[in-house]
XYZ file of C-alpha atoms in Angstrom:
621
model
C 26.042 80.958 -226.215
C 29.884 80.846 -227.042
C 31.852 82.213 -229.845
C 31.842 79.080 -231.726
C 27.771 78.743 -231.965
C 27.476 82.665 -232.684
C 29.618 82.182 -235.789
C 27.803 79.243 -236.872
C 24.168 80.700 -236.089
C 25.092 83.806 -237.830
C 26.568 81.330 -241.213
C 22.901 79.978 -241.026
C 20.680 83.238 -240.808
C 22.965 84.651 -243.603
C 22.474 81.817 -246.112
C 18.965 81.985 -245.021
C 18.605 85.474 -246.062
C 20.175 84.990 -249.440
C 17.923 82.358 -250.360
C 15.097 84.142 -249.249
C 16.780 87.454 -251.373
C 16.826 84.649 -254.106
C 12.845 84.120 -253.413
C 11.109 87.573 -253.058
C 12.828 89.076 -255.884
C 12.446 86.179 -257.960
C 10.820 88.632 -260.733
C 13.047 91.116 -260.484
C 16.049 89.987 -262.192
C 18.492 93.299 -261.395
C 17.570 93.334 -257.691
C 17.886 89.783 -257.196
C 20.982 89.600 -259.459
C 22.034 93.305 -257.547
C 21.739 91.507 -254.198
C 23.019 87.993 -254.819
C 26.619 89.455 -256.059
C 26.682 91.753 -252.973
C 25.699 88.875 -250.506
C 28.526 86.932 -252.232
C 31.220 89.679 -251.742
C 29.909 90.702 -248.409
C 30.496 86.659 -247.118
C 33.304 86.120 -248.809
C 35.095 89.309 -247.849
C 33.780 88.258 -244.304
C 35.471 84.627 -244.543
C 38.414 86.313 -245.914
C 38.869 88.751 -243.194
C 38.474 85.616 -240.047
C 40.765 83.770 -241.731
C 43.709 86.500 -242.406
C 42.930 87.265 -238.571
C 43.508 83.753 -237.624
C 46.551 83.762 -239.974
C 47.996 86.189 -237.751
C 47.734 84.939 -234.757
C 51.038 84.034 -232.718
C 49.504 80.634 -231.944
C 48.426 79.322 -234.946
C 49.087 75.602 -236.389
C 49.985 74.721 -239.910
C 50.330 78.605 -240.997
C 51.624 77.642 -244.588
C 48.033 75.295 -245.188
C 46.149 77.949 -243.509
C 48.012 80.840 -245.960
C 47.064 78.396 -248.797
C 43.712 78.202 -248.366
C 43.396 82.417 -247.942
C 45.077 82.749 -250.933
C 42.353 80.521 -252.466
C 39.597 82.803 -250.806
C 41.169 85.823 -252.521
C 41.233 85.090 -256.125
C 37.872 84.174 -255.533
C 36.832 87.127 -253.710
C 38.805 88.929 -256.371
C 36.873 87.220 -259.099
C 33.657 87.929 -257.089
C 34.165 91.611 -256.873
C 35.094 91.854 -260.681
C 31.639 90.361 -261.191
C 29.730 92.360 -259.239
C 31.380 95.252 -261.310
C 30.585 94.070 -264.496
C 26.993 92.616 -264.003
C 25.521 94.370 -261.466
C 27.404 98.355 -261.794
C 28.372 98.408 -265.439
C 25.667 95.925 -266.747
C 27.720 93.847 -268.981
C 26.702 90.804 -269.792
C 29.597 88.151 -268.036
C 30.630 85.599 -270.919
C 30.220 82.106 -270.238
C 34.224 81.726 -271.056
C 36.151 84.591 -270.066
C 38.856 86.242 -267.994
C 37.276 86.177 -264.588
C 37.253 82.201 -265.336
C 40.848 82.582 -263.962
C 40.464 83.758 -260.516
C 38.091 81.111 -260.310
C 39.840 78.243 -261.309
C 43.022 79.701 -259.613
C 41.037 79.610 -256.205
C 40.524 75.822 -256.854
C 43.782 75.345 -257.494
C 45.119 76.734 -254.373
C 42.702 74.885 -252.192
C 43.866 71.539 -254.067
C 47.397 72.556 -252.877
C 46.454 72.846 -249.232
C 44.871 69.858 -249.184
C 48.080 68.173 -250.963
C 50.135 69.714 -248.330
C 47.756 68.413 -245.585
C 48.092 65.005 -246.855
C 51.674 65.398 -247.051
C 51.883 66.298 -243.537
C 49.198 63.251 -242.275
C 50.324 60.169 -241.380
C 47.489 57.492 -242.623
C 47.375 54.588 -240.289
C 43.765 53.063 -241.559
C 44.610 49.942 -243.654
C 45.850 50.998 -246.861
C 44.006 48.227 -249.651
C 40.149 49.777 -247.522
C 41.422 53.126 -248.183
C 42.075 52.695 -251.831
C 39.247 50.803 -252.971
C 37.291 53.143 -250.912
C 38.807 56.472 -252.865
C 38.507 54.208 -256.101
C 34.181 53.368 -255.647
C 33.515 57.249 -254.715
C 35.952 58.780 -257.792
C 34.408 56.224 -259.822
C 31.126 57.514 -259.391
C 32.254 60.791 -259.435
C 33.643 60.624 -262.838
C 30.699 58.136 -264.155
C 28.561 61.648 -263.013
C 30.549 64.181 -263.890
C 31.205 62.267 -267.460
C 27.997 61.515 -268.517
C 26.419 65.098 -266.994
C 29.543 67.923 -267.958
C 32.995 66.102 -270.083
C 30.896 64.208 -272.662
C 28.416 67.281 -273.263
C 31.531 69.970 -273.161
C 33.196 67.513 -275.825
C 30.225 67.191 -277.688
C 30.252 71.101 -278.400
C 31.719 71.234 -281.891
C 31.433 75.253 -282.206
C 33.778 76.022 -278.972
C 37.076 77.440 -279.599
C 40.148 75.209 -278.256
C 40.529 78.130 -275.538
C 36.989 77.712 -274.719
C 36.764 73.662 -274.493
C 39.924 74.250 -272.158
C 38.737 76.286 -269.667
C 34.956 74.660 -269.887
C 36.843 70.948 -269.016
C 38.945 72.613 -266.075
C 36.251 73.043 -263.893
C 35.414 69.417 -263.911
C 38.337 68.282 -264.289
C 39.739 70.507 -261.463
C 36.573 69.696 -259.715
C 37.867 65.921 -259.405
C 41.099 66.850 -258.716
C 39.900 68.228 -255.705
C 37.631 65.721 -254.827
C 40.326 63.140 -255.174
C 42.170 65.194 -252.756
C 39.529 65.719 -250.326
C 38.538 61.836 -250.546
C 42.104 60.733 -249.566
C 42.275 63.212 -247.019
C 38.910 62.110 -245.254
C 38.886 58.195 -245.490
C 42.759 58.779 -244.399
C 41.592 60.516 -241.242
C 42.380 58.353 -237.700
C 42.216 59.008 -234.194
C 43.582 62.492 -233.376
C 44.098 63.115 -236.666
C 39.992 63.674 -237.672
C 40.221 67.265 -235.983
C 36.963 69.421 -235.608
C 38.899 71.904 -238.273
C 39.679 69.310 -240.860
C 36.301 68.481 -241.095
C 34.763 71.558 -241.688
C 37.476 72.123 -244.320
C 36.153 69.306 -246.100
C 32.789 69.345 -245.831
C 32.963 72.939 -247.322
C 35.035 71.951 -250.287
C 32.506 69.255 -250.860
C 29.810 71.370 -250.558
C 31.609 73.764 -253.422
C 32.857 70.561 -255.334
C 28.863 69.760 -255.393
C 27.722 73.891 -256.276
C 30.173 73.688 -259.412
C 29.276 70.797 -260.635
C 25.356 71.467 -260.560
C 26.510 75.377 -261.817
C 27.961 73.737 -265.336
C 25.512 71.309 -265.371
C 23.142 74.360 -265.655
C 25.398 76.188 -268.088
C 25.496 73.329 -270.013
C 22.357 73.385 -270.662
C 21.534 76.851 -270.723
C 19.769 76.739 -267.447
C 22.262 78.958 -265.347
C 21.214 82.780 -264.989
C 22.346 85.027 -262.106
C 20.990 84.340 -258.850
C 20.765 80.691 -259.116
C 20.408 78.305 -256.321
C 24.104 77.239 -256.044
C 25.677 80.582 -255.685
C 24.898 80.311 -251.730
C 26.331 77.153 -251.632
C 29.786 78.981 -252.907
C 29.326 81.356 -250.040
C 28.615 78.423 -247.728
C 31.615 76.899 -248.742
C 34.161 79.896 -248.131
C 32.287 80.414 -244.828
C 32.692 76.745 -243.400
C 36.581 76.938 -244.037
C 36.776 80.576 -242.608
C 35.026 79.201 -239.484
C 37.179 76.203 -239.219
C 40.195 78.372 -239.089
C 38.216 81.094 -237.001
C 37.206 78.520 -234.338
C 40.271 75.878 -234.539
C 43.572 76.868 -236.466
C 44.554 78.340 -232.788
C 43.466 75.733 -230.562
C 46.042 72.633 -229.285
C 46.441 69.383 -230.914
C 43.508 66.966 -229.821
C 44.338 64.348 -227.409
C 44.052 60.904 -229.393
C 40.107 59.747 -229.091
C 37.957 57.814 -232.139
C 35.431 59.892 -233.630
C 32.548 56.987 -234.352
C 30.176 59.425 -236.137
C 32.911 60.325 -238.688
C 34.016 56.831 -238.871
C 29.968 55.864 -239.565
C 30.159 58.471 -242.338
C 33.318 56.911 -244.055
C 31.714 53.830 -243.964
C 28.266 54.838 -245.727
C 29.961 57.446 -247.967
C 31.222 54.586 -250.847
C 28.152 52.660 -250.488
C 25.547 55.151 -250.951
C 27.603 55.964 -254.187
C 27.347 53.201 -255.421
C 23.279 53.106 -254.468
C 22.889 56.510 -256.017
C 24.685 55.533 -259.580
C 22.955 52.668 -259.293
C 19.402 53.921 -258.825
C 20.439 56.392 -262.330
C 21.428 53.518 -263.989
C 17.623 52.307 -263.520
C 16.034 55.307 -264.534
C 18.052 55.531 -267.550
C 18.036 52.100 -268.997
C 14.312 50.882 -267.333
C 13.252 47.993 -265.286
C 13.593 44.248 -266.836
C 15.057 40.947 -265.807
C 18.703 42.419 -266.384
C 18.218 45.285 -264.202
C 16.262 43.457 -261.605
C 18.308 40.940 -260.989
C 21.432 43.150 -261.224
C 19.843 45.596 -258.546
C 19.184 42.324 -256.240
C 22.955 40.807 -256.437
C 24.427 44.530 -255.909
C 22.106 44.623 -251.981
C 22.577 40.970 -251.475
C 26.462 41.966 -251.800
C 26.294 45.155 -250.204
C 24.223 43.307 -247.401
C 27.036 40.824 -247.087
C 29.637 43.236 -247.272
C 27.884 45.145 -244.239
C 27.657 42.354 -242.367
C 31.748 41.573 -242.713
C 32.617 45.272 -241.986
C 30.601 45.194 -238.630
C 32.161 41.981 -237.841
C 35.485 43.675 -238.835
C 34.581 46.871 -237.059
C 34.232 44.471 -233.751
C 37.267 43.106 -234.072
C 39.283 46.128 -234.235
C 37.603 48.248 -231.899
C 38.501 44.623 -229.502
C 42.272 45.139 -230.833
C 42.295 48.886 -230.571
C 41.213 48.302 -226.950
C 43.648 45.909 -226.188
C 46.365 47.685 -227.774
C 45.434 51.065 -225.674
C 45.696 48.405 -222.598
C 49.278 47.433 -224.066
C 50.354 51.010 -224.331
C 48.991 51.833 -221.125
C 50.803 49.063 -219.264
C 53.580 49.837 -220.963
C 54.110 53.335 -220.049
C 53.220 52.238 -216.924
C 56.101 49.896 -217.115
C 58.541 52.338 -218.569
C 57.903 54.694 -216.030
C 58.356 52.096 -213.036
C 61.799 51.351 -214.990
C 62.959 55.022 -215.867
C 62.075 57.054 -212.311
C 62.785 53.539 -210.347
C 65.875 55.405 -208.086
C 67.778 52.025 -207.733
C 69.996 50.872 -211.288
C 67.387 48.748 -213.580
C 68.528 47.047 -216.404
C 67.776 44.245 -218.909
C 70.025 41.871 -220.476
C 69.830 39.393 -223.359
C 70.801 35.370 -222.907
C 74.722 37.013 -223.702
C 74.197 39.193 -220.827
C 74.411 42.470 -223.451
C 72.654 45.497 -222.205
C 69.171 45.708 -223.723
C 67.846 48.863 -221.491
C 68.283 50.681 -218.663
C 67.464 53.485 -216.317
C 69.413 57.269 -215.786
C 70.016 55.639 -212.375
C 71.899 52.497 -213.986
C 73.958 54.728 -216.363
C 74.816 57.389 -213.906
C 76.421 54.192 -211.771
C 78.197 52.620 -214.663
C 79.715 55.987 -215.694
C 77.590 56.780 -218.817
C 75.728 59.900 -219.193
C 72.982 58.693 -221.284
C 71.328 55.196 -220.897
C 71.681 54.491 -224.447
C 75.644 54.574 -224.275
C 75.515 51.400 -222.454
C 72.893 49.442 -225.058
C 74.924 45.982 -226.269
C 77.601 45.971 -224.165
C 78.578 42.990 -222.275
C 77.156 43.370 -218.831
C 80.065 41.307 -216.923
C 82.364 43.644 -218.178
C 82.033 46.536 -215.554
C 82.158 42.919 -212.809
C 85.410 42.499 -210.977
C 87.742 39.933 -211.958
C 87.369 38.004 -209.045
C 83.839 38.300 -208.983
C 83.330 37.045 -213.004
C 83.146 33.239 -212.039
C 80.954 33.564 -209.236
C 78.313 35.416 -211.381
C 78.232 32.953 -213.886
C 77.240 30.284 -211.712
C 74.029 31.812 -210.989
C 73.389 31.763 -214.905
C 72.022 28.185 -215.230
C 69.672 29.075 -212.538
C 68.216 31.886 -214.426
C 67.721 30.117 -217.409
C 65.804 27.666 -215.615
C 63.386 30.415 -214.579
C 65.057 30.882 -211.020
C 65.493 34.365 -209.856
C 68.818 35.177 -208.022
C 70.310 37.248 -205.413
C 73.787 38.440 -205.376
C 76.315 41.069 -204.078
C 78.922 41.712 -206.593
C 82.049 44.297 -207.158
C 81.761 46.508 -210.397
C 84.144 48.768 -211.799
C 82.378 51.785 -214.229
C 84.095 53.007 -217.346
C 85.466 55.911 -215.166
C 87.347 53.410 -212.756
C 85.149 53.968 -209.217
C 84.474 50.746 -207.454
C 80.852 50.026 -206.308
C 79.799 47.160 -204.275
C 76.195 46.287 -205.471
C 73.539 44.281 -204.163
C 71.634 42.528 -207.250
C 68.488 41.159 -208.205
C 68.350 38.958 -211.141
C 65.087 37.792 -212.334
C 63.995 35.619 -215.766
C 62.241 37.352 -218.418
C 59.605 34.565 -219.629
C 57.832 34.719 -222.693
C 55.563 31.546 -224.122
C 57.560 29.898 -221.385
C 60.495 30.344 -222.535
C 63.274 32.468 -220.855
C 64.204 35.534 -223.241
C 66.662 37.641 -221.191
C 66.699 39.202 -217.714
C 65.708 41.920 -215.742
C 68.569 43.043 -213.372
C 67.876 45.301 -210.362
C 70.862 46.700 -208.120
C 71.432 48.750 -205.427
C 74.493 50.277 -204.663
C 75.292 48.789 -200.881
C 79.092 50.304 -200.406
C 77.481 53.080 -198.203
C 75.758 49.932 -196.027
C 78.706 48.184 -196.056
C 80.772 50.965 -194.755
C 78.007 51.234 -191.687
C 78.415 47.483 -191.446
C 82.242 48.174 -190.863
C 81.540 51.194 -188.302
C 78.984 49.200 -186.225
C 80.689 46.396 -185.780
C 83.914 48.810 -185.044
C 81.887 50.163 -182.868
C 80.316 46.443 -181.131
C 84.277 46.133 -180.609
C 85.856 49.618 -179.944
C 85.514 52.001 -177.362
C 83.918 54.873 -178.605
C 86.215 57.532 -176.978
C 89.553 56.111 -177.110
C 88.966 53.383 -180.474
C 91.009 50.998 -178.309
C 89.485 47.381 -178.167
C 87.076 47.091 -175.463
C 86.018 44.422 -173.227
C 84.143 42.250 -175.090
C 86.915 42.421 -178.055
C 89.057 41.569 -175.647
C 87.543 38.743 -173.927
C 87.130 37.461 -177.110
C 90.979 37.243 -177.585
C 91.541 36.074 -174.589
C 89.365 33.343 -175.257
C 90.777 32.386 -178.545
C 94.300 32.122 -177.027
C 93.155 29.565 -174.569
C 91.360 27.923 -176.963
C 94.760 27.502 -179.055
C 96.369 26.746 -176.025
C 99.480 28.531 -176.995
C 102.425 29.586 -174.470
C 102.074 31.532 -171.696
C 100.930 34.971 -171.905
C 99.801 37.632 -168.915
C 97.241 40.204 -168.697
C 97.959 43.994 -166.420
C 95.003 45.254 -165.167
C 95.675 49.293 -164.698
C 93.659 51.811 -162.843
C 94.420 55.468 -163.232
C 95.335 56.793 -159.391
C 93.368 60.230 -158.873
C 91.254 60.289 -162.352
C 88.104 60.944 -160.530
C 89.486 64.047 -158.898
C 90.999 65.548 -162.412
C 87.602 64.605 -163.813
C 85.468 66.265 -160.846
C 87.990 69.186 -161.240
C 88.406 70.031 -164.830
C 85.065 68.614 -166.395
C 84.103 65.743 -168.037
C 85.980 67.154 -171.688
C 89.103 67.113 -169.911
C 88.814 64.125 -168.089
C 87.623 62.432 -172.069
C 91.099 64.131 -173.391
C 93.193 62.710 -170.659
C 91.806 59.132 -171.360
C 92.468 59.725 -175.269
C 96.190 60.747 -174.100
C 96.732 57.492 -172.003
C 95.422 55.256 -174.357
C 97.994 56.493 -177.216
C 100.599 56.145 -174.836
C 99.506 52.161 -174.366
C 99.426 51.697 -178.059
C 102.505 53.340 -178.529
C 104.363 50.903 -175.597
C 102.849 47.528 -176.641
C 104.656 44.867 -179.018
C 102.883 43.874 -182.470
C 100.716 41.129 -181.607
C 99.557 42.324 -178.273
C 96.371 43.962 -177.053
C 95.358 47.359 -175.213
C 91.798 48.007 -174.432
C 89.697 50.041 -172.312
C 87.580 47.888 -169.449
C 85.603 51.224 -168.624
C 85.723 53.971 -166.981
C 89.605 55.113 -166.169
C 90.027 51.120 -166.653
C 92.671 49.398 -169.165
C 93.601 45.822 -169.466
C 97.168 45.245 -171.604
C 97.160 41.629 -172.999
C 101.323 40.464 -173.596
C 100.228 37.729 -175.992
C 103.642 35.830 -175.645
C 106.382 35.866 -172.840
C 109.144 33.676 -172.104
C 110.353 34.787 -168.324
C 108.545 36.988 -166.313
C 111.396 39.657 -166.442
C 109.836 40.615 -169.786
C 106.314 41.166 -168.132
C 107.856 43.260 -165.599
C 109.707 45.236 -168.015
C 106.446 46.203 -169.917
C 104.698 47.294 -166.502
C 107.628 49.204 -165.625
C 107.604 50.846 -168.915
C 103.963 51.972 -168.522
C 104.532 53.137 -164.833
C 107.319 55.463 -166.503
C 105.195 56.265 -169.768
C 101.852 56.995 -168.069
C 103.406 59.003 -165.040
C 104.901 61.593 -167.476
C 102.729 64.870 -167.350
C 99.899 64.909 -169.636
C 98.873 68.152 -171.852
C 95.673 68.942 -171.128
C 92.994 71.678 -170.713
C 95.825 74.011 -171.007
C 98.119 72.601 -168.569
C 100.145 69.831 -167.808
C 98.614 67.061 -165.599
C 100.047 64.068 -163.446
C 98.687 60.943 -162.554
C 99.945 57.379 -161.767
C 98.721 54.322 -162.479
C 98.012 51.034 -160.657
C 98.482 47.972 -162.777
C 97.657 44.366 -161.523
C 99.027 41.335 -163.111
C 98.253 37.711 -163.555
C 99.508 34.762 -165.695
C 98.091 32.186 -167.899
C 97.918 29.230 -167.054
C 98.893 29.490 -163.200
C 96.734 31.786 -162.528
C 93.400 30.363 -164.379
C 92.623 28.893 -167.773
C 89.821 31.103 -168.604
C 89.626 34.658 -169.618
C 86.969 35.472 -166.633
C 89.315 34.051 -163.488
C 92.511 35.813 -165.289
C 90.671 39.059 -165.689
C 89.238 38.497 -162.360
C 92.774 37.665 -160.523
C 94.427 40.799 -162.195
C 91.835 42.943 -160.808
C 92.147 41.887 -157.599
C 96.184 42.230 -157.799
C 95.650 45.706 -158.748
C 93.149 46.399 -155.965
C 96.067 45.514 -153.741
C 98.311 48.283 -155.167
C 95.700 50.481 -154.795
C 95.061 49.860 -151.376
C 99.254 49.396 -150.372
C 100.513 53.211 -151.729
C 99.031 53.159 -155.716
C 101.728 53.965 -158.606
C 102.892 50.557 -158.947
C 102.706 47.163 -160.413
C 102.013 43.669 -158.084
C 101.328 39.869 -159.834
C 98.962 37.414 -158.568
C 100.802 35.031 -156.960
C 102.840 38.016 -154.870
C 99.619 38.586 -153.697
C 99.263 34.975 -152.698
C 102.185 34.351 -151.020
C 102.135 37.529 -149.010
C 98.707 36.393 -147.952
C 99.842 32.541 -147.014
């Protein structure tokens, strides 16, 4: 058994044994009264104590409501111990009007003030007109009761002092005060508000509401003695507030969830008012046509009214399930939107800035996503990248989606190339706005650049390599422009350097031969790197063939000079062959082909020197 039932099995056997105190000494009016008035302190000092506990507690919710209440609980168990004094130690006899009335009606008036400052706090979300006319059917039969029973007989009583009528009309008057309070309170409660501790809180104060009123009742008509059957009902009362605050003043907020049973309640609790008054109404006035007929029209009407609130109670419980599937799917949404890690954004049919993701404002410069919220979307677009966006407008408005790559700016001036993804928002089939993905594609774009660098360079040197230079070869004999010549070079004893030093050094000697060809050839012309300790020199444009040979001179002299390397200074010659477009071919393979072969026959007649194609032919006619 947990805490929680202990507490409430131990509220039960105590009330228990004061009514059966009440019973067996029935007879014996000082031990019953002796025994009721300790019971009452005992409990109440009891209820006191779990509350002031609870009070204390680091964890506890609504501290000022709970402080409230325990102030309530003391004047009463304030007034109780006074009474005990008088009646049951010093055997006076308690007046029916006197001082202790105070702590009394002081504890009311403390509880109405935490439930004021409940209600204060509660947000009421029922429909408002139900949860009026509801309050207004169960206060008007609570003042039709408490009228005709208590106010009209306490104003009837022509021998009470003015101080005595007062204090006689503030218990019922209080009384509905409270009950107003609590009424309001409960009929207001929805969803997670209807909290385990609320409703013991009020079903305690209606339990005491119900004690005093049956206490004056019994005063009224000199019925009440000490020891009556509604003084453990005030002890019930304190205890079923102590225990809510015992049990639940510490525990977290409820997740949201409908409580049907109290909602059941809610529903029966104006009705069987109204059957109860009703059924009084009878047994004071009698059965005839009147009555009859009245009492059939008031069930054929309640019957009716049933029937509507079921068919109401259908339809909500339909709309409260959809909307739960609305606010489901729309956290859902929002959280596909705010942790998406690419920019998401929506725009209006201005292309203003409705929403958007961290991701989106980080990009566009902002630090908060709600900087951004109305402002003109194609103003972070370049300039010459605004009319090009536009045209994909009509297409979204006609329910197209679109796909773009587009230059922004963000407030702080960095350039972004981004990839977007427009699509149409649609609603009733009409387009409302748009939904705007992007991705930020500079970092692609820059491995775009490097790969097809790389589909063009050699990787060692970053000259232009064969198939880059094919490729110009190509387009210059597809222009058919002037004539232009292409050296062929070979670097004489690489392999032994390479073999000698390592591969590093041989890779560094390379790098410092192909700077030297850069740094020798005109604007407009072409070094690259055929492979291996290969290089092909492409003289775009020549007049005479003097300037040819001055350019192969110039690299005999340039590439012969000692290279830095590994630590020391290394020499090496190169080989160059040479042929001529057109007269020696009109395609890039037989020119490439016919230079090769005129350097082959340096190589193979003393290296370190330069021969053209048709030297090699005549020397071979």
């Amino acid at each position: 058994m947990n805490a929680g039932s202990r507490v409430k099995l131990f509220i039960f056997i105590y009330i228990s044994i004061y009514y059966g105190w009440l019973f067996v000494f029935e007879d014996q009016e000082w031990m019953k009264t002796l025994g009721g008035n300790v019971l009452s302190v005992v409990a109440i000092g009891i209820a006191l104590v779990w509350l002031l506990q609870m009070i204390r507690s680091p964890h506890v919710r609504d501290r000022f409501f709970w402080k409230l209440l325990a102030s309530g609980l003391t004047f009463y168990f304030l007034g109780e111990c006074l009474w005990l004094l008088f009646e049951s130690f010093w055997r006076m006899k308690i007046p029916t009007v006197g001082f202790l009335d105070i702590f009394f009606i002081a504890h009311v008036l403390f509880y109405s003030l935490a439930i004021l400052i409940k209600f204060k706090q509660t947000r009421l979300t029922v429909q408002t007109v139900r949860l009026v006319f509801d309050m207004l059917i169960t206060m008007t039969v609570a003042i039709s009761f408490s009228w005709h029973f208590l106010i009209q007989h306490i104003l009837e009583d022509v021998a009470a002092t003015p101080f005595e009528l007062l204090v006689t009309l503030s218990y019922p008057v209080t009384d509905l005060g409270l009950l107003l309070a609590v009424s309001t309170l409960f009929f207001g409660l929805h969803h997670s508000q209807a909290k385990k501790e609320m409703l013991f809180i009020l079903f305690g104060l209606f339990v005491q509401i119900f004690a005093n009123s049956i206490h004056l009742f019994f005063i009224l008509n000199n019925g009440y003695e000490s020891g009556n059957i509604t003084d453990p009902l005030y002890i019930l009362s304190a205890l079923l507030i102590a225990l809510a605050g015992r049990l639940y003043g510490n525990a977290p907020a409820e997740p949201e969830t409908r409580l049907k049973s109290t909602s059941i309640i809610r529903l029966l609790i104006p009705y069987a008012s109204v059957t109860v008054l009703f059924i009084f109404m009878i047994f004071y006035a009698g059965f005839n046509a009147l009555t009859i007929g009245a009492a059939v029209s008031i069930i054929l009407l309640m019957i009716r009214q049933a029937v509507t609130i079921v068919e109401n109670r259908t339809l909500y419980d339909q709309l409260l399930q959809r909307s739960d599937q609305l606010s489901i799917n729309e956290q859902r949404y929002r959280s596909l939107f705010d942790y998406y890690p690419e920019a998401a954004y929506s725009v209006d049919l201005d292309g203003r800035f409705q929403s958007m993701n961290q991701a989106a404002a980080s990009l566009l410069g902002f630090s908060n996503e709600t900087e951004a919220i109305g402002l003109l979307s194609t103003s972070f677009v370049a300039d010459e990248d605004k009319e090009r966006i536009m045209a994909h407008y009509p297409f979204l408005f006609n329910g197209e989606a679109r796909e773009f790559e587009v230059t922004l700016r963000s407030q702080t001036g960095q350039q972004f190339i981004i990839n977007i993804t427009n699509i149409p928002i649609v609603v009733d089939g009409r387009v409302t706005g748009i939904y705007g993905i992007g991705k930020d594609i500079i970092e692609q774009k820059n491995k775009q650049r490097q790969m097809k660098h790389l589909a063009y360079h050699d990787g060692l040197t970053g000259l232009p390599n064969r198939l880059s230079f094919e490729k110009k070869l190509m387009k210059l004999v597809q222009d058919n422009q002037k004539a232009f010549a292409i050296l062929y070079m070979d670097l004489d004893g690489f392999k032994k350097i390479n073999d000698t030093l390592g591969h590093d050094a041989g890779d560094d000697l390379l790098v410092s031969v192909s700077s030297r060809l850069l740094s020798s050839i005109r604007t407009g012309d072409m070094a690259s790197r055929q492979g291996g300790d290969e290089f092909a020199i492409l003289l775009s444009e020549f007049s005479k063939l003097e300037e040819v040979q001055d350019v192969a001179m110039r690299l005999l002299d340039l590439i012969s000079q000692p290279h830095h390397v590994a630590g020391q200074a290394l020499f090496l010659t190169p080989s160059i062959g040479i042929s001529v477009y057109p007269d020696n071919g009109d395609s890039p393979e037989q020119l490439i082909k016919k230079a090769d072969m005129a350097m082959y026959d340096v190589k193979q007649n003393g290296k370190g020197a330069y021969r053209f194609y048709f030297e090699h032919e005549k020397e071979n006619v």
